[in-house]
mmCIF file of C-alpha atoms in Angstrom:
data_model
loop_
_atom_site.group_PDB
_atom_site.id
_atom_site.type_symbol
_atom_site.label_atom_id
_atom_site.label_comp_id
_atom_site.label_asym_id
_atom_site.label_seq_id
_atom_site.Cartn_x
_atom_site.Cartn_y
_atom_site.Cartn_z
ATOM 1 C CA UNK H 129 60.419 131.404 64.982
ATOM 2 C CA UNK H 130 63.233 132.482 67.302
ATOM 3 C CA UNK H 131 66.537 133.259 65.452
ATOM 4 C CA UNK H 132 70.028 133.897 66.591
ATOM 5 C CA UNK H 133 73.494 133.942 64.891
ATOM 6 C CA UNK H 134 75.655 130.844 64.955
ATOM 7 C CA UNK H 135 78.170 130.968 67.805
ATOM 8 C CA UNK H 136 81.121 129.871 65.602
ATOM 9 C CA UNK H 137 81.380 133.308 63.870
ATOM 10 C CA UNK H 138 79.552 135.623 66.318
ATOM 11 C CA UNK H 139 79.465 137.244 69.739
ATOM 12 C CA UNK H 140 76.833 138.831 71.778
ATOM 13 C CA UNK H 141 77.576 142.203 70.194
ATOM 14 C CA UNK H 142 77.745 140.905 66.594
ATOM 15 C CA UNK H 143 74.578 138.833 67.223
ATOM 16 C CA UNK H 144 72.640 141.916 68.162
ATOM 17 C CA UNK H 145 73.946 143.954 65.169
ATOM 18 C CA UNK H 146 73.378 141.177 62.611
ATOM 19 C CA UNK H 147 69.909 140.552 63.828
ATOM 20 C CA UNK H 148 69.003 144.232 63.807
ATOM 21 C CA UNK H 149 70.526 144.461 60.154
ATOM 22 C CA UNK H 150 68.402 141.463 59.100
ATOM 23 C CA UNK H 151 65.100 142.929 60.660
ATOM 24 C CA UNK H 152 65.859 146.275 58.951
ATOM 25 C CA UNK H 153 66.462 144.500 55.620
ATOM 26 C CA UNK H 154 63.202 142.437 55.966
ATOM 27 C CA UNK H 155 61.313 145.660 56.334
ATOM 28 C CA UNK H 156 63.141 147.293 53.406
ATOM 29 C CA UNK H 157 62.436 144.238 51.230
ATOM 30 C CA UNK H 158 58.806 144.368 52.062
ATOM 31 C CA UNK H 159 58.673 148.074 51.218
ATOM 32 C CA UNK H 160 60.063 147.286 47.790
ATOM 33 C CA UNK H 161 57.531 144.416 47.461
ATOM 34 C CA UNK H 162 54.671 146.915 48.099
ATOM 35 C CA UNK H 163 56.111 149.226 45.414
ATOM 36 C CA UNK H 164 56.535 146.310 43.049
ATOM 37 C CA UNK H 165 52.726 145.629 43.236
ATOM 38 C CA UNK H 166 51.966 149.304 42.936
ATOM 39 C CA UNK H 167 54.178 149.480 39.838
ATOM 40 C CA UNK H 168 52.296 146.515 38.405
ATOM 41 C CA UNK H 169 49.057 148.200 39.040
ATOM 42 C CA UNK H 170 50.175 151.494 37.513
ATOM 43 C CA UNK H 171 51.369 149.667 34.369
ATOM 44 C CA UNK H 172 48.199 147.563 34.076
ATOM 45 C CA UNK H 173 50.172 144.281 34.551
ATOM 46 C CA UNK H 174 47.474 141.702 35.550
ATOM 47 C CA UNK H 175 47.533 138.049 36.038
ATOM 48 C CA UNK H 176 50.898 137.686 37.856
ATOM 49 C CA UNK H 177 51.273 133.935 38.259
ATOM 50 C CA UNK H 178 51.683 134.140 42.091
ATOM 51 C CA UNK H 179 48.589 135.160 43.990
ATOM 52 C CA UNK H 180 50.702 137.267 46.297
ATOM 53 C CA UNK H 181 54.344 137.597 47.412
ATOM 54 C CA UNK H 182 55.346 138.911 50.776
ATOM 55 C CA UNK H 183 58.311 138.844 53.023
ATOM 56 C CA UNK H 184 58.061 137.038 56.403
ATOM 57 C CA UNK H 185 58.201 140.246 58.396
ATOM 58 C CA UNK H 186 54.728 140.970 59.656
ATOM 59 C CA UNK H 187 54.995 141.276 63.510
ATOM 60 C CA UNK H 188 58.765 140.483 63.612
ATOM 61 C CA UNK H 189 60.695 142.027 66.343
ATOM 62 C CA UNK H 190 63.987 142.104 68.249
ATOM 63 C CA UNK H 191 63.678 140.768 71.804
ATOM 64 C CA UNK H 192 65.911 140.606 74.831
ATOM 65 C CA UNK H 193 65.703 138.180 77.743
ATOM 66 C CA UNK H 194 65.064 139.744 81.186
ATOM 67 C CA UNK H 195 66.593 136.626 82.990
ATOM 68 C CA UNK H 196 70.208 135.718 82.794
ATOM 69 C CA UNK H 197 71.130 132.881 80.466
ATOM 70 C CA UNK H 198 72.583 129.639 82.002
ATOM 71 C CA UNK H 199 76.265 129.410 81.473
ATOM 72 C CA UNK H 200 77.729 127.371 78.637
ATOM 73 C CA UNK H 201 79.042 123.921 79.723
ATOM 74 C CA UNK H 202 82.712 123.802 80.497
ATOM 75 C CA UNK H 203 83.181 120.033 80.774
ATOM 76 C CA UNK H 204 83.408 119.398 77.092
ATOM 77 C CA UNK H 205 79.814 118.392 76.642
ATOM 78 C CA UNK H 206 77.579 119.748 73.876
ATOM 79 C CA UNK H 207 76.051 123.153 74.380
ATOM 80 C CA UNK H 208 72.382 122.403 74.115
ATOM 81 C CA UNK H 209 70.940 125.669 75.416
ATOM 82 C CA UNK H 210 68.035 126.863 73.283
ATOM 83 C CA UNK H 211 69.361 130.389 73.323
ATOM 84 C CA UNK H 212 73.153 131.312 73.324
ATOM 85 C CA UNK H 213 72.678 135.174 73.542
ATOM 86 C CA UNK H 214 70.126 137.418 75.322
ATOM 87 C CA UNK H 215 69.009 139.147 72.108
ATOM 88 C CA UNK H 216 66.936 137.274 69.491
ATOM 89 C CA UNK H 217 64.875 137.909 66.355
ATOM 90 C CA UNK H 218 61.262 136.656 66.434
ATOM 91 C CA UNK H 219 59.542 136.207 63.091
ATOM 92 C CA UNK H 220 56.272 134.408 62.040
ATOM 93 C CA UNK H 221 56.551 130.649 61.564
ATOM 94 C CA UNK H 222 56.857 129.826 57.905
ATOM 95 C CA UNK H 223 54.008 127.958 56.352
ATOM 96 C CA UNK H 224 54.697 124.179 55.876
ATOM 97 C CA UNK H 225 53.113 120.994 54.851
ATOM 98 C CA UNK H 226 53.183 118.320 52.222
ATOM 99 C CA UNK H 227 52.000 120.673 49.407
ATOM 100 C CA UNK H 228 54.345 123.583 50.333
ATOM 101 C CA UNK H 229 57.542 123.881 48.366
ATOM 102 C CA UNK H 230 60.821 125.680 49.442
ATOM 103 C CA UNK H 231 62.549 127.314 46.471
ATOM 104 C CA UNK H 232 65.880 129.086 46.120
ATOM 105 C CA UNK H 233 65.420 131.917 43.549
ATOM 106 C CA UNK H 234 68.898 133.611 43.667
ATOM 107 C CA UNK H 235 72.059 133.479 45.676
ATOM 108 C CA UNK H 236 73.993 136.135 47.403
ATOM 109 C CA UNK H 237 76.429 136.419 44.443
ATOM 110 C CA UNK H 238 74.311 134.582 41.815
ATOM 111 C CA UNK H 239 71.555 136.637 40.172
ATOM 112 C CA UNK H 240 68.471 134.601 39.412
ATOM 113 C CA UNK H 241 67.490 133.896 35.861
ATOM 114 C CA UNK H 242 64.644 131.518 36.636
ATOM 115 C CA UNK H 243 62.622 129.746 33.960
ATOM 116 C CA UNK H 244 59.386 129.032 35.777
ATOM 117 C CA UNK H 245 56.724 131.727 35.951
ATOM 118 C CA UNK H 246 56.849 132.399 39.709
ATOM 119 C CA UNK H 247 60.704 132.567 39.494
ATOM 120 C CA UNK H 248 60.440 135.045 36.672
ATOM 121 C CA UNK H 249 58.197 137.269 38.824
ATOM 122 C CA UNK H 250 60.871 137.126 41.587
ATOM 123 C CA UNK H 251 63.565 138.018 39.067
ATOM 124 C CA UNK H 252 61.459 141.096 37.959
ATOM 125 C CA UNK H 253 61.120 142.035 41.529
ATOM 126 C CA UNK H 254 64.859 142.062 41.937
ATOM 127 C CA UNK H 255 65.149 144.233 38.871
ATOM 128 C CA UNK H 256 62.497 146.512 40.204
ATOM 129 C CA UNK H 257 64.245 146.877 43.612
ATOM 130 C CA UNK H 258 67.370 148.160 41.727
ATOM 131 C CA UNK H 259 65.404 150.680 39.643
ATOM 132 C CA UNK H 260 63.106 151.824 42.597
ATOM 133 C CA UNK H 261 66.151 152.495 44.724
ATOM 134 C CA UNK H 262 67.912 154.465 42.034
ATOM 135 C CA UNK H 263 70.402 151.636 41.668
ATOM 136 C CA UNK H 264 71.485 151.954 45.317
ATOM 137 C CA UNK H 265 70.047 148.594 46.573
ATOM 138 C CA UNK H 266 69.858 144.986 45.245
ATOM 139 C CA UNK H 267 67.956 142.389 47.243
ATOM 140 C CA UNK H 268 69.764 139.015 46.852
ATOM 141 C CA UNK H 269 69.799 135.479 48.152
ATOM 142 C CA UNK H 270 66.062 135.269 47.674
ATOM 143 C CA UNK H 271 64.200 132.120 48.787
ATOM 144 C CA UNK H 272 60.718 131.403 49.764
ATOM 145 C CA UNK H 273 57.893 128.971 50.421
ATOM 146 C CA UNK H 274 55.359 128.440 47.633
ATOM 147 C CA UNK H 275 51.850 127.484 48.918
ATOM 148 C CA UNK H 276 49.334 125.422 47.131
ATOM 149 C CA UNK H 277 47.451 128.521 45.988
ATOM 150 C CA UNK H 278 50.826 129.881 44.530
ATOM 151 C CA UNK H 279 51.204 132.535 47.077
ATOM 152 C CA UNK H 280 54.899 133.000 48.126
ATOM 153 C CA UNK H 281 56.406 133.827 51.434
ATOM 154 C CA UNK H 282 59.988 135.073 51.161
ATOM 155 C CA UNK H 283 62.416 134.948 54.013
ATOM 156 C CA UNK H 284 66.106 135.481 55.075
ATOM 157 C CA UNK H 285 67.111 138.056 52.396
ATOM 158 C CA UNK H 286 70.555 139.538 51.865
ATOM 159 C CA UNK H 287 71.408 142.682 49.966
ATOM 160 C CA UNK H 288 74.163 144.587 48.075
ATOM 161 C CA UNK H 289 74.093 148.454 48.380
ATOM 162 C CA UNK H 290 76.037 151.247 46.855
ATOM 163 C CA UNK H 291 77.121 152.307 50.353
ATOM 164 C CA UNK H 292 77.907 148.715 51.322
ATOM 165 C CA UNK H 293 76.343 149.098 54.851
ATOM 166 C CA UNK H 294 73.310 146.812 54.862
ATOM 167 C CA UNK H 295 75.041 143.938 56.801
ATOM 168 C CA UNK H 296 77.957 141.596 56.819
ATOM 169 C CA UNK H 297 76.667 139.964 53.562
ATOM 170 C CA UNK H 298 76.969 143.280 51.632
ATOM 171 C CA UNK H 299 79.543 143.281 48.866
ATOM 172 C CA UNK H 300 78.613 146.682 47.480
ATOM 173 C CA UNK H 301 78.545 148.058 43.960
ATOM 174 C CA UNK H 302 80.529 145.292 42.420
ATOM 175 C CA UNK H 303 77.538 142.864 43.022
ATOM 176 C CA UNK H 304 75.176 145.438 41.731
ATOM 177 C CA UNK H 305 77.159 145.673 38.485
ATOM 178 C CA UNK H 306 77.320 141.964 38.271
ATOM 179 C CA UNK H 307 73.545 141.786 38.393
ATOM 180 C CA UNK H 308 73.309 144.306 35.633
ATOM 181 C CA UNK H 309 75.670 142.133 33.541
ATOM 182 C CA UNK H 310 74.007 138.862 34.087
ATOM 183 C CA UNK H 311 70.275 139.619 34.440
ATOM 184 C CA UNK H 312 68.141 138.822 31.402
ATOM 185 C CA UNK H 313 64.959 140.939 31.400
ATOM 186 C CA UNK H 314 61.875 138.598 31.110
ATOM 187 C CA UNK H 315 58.338 139.358 30.125
ATOM 188 C CA UNK H 316 57.448 140.842 33.495
ATOM 189 C CA UNK H 317 60.486 143.264 33.493
ATOM 190 C CA UNK H 318 59.345 144.454 30.039
ATOM 191 C CA UNK H 319 55.684 144.745 31.026
ATOM 192 C CA UNK H 320 56.683 146.856 34.048
ATOM 193 C CA UNK H 321 58.858 149.000 31.714
ATOM 194 C CA UNK H 322 61.919 148.334 33.757
ATOM 195 C CA UNK H 323 64.150 147.879 30.912
ATOM 196 C CA UNK H 324 64.062 151.481 29.585
ATOM 197 C CA UNK H 325 65.349 152.846 32.950
ATOM 198 C CA UNK H 326 68.329 150.478 33.344
ATOM 199 C CA UNK H 327 71.062 151.242 30.833
ATOM 200 C CA UNK H 328 73.497 148.318 30.401
ATOM 201 C CA UNK H 329 70.969 145.504 31.007
ATOM 202 C CA UNK H 330 70.740 142.779 28.411
ATOM 203 C CA UNK H 331 67.470 142.494 26.542
#
């Protein structure tokens, strides 16, 4: 997939920065996913209901056109150019088909408290990220594609950080504190022993 920012609220410079921030966040989110599964292994947590979860980042890269873009139309007609800027983010195509489901697990400002098993694993992952980052990072706006074998491909994350510098979406410590106030630890949080490291969370 080839991605760029919407022209309504971006320019060539902000497009490049926002795409770079998004690629960096995708890699960071996958780092925490790897550490989530390592934590599950270390705590003997077996039988997670999703076969595997991963972020859609393998092979993703920032690219730049070598040829000049055609100019935007000036006669009032629609701008139907396939690319509006010379910098783009390339990611793997998301899996799709009749048996695949797209699910929203949390919002940018709405922590997830999912009731289904896969959603609860995603909620535990969010909790894990906060703990593993020493309360400096919260991955938010989590959505993904659930395959027929229950594997999950997550994409297009946002984040809130203590330093409030992960991207335009970052609302800083206030959102981290909101997650702490609203998150209900589920059975996976407890099996991973996350609750004992997070004072102020509800149990």
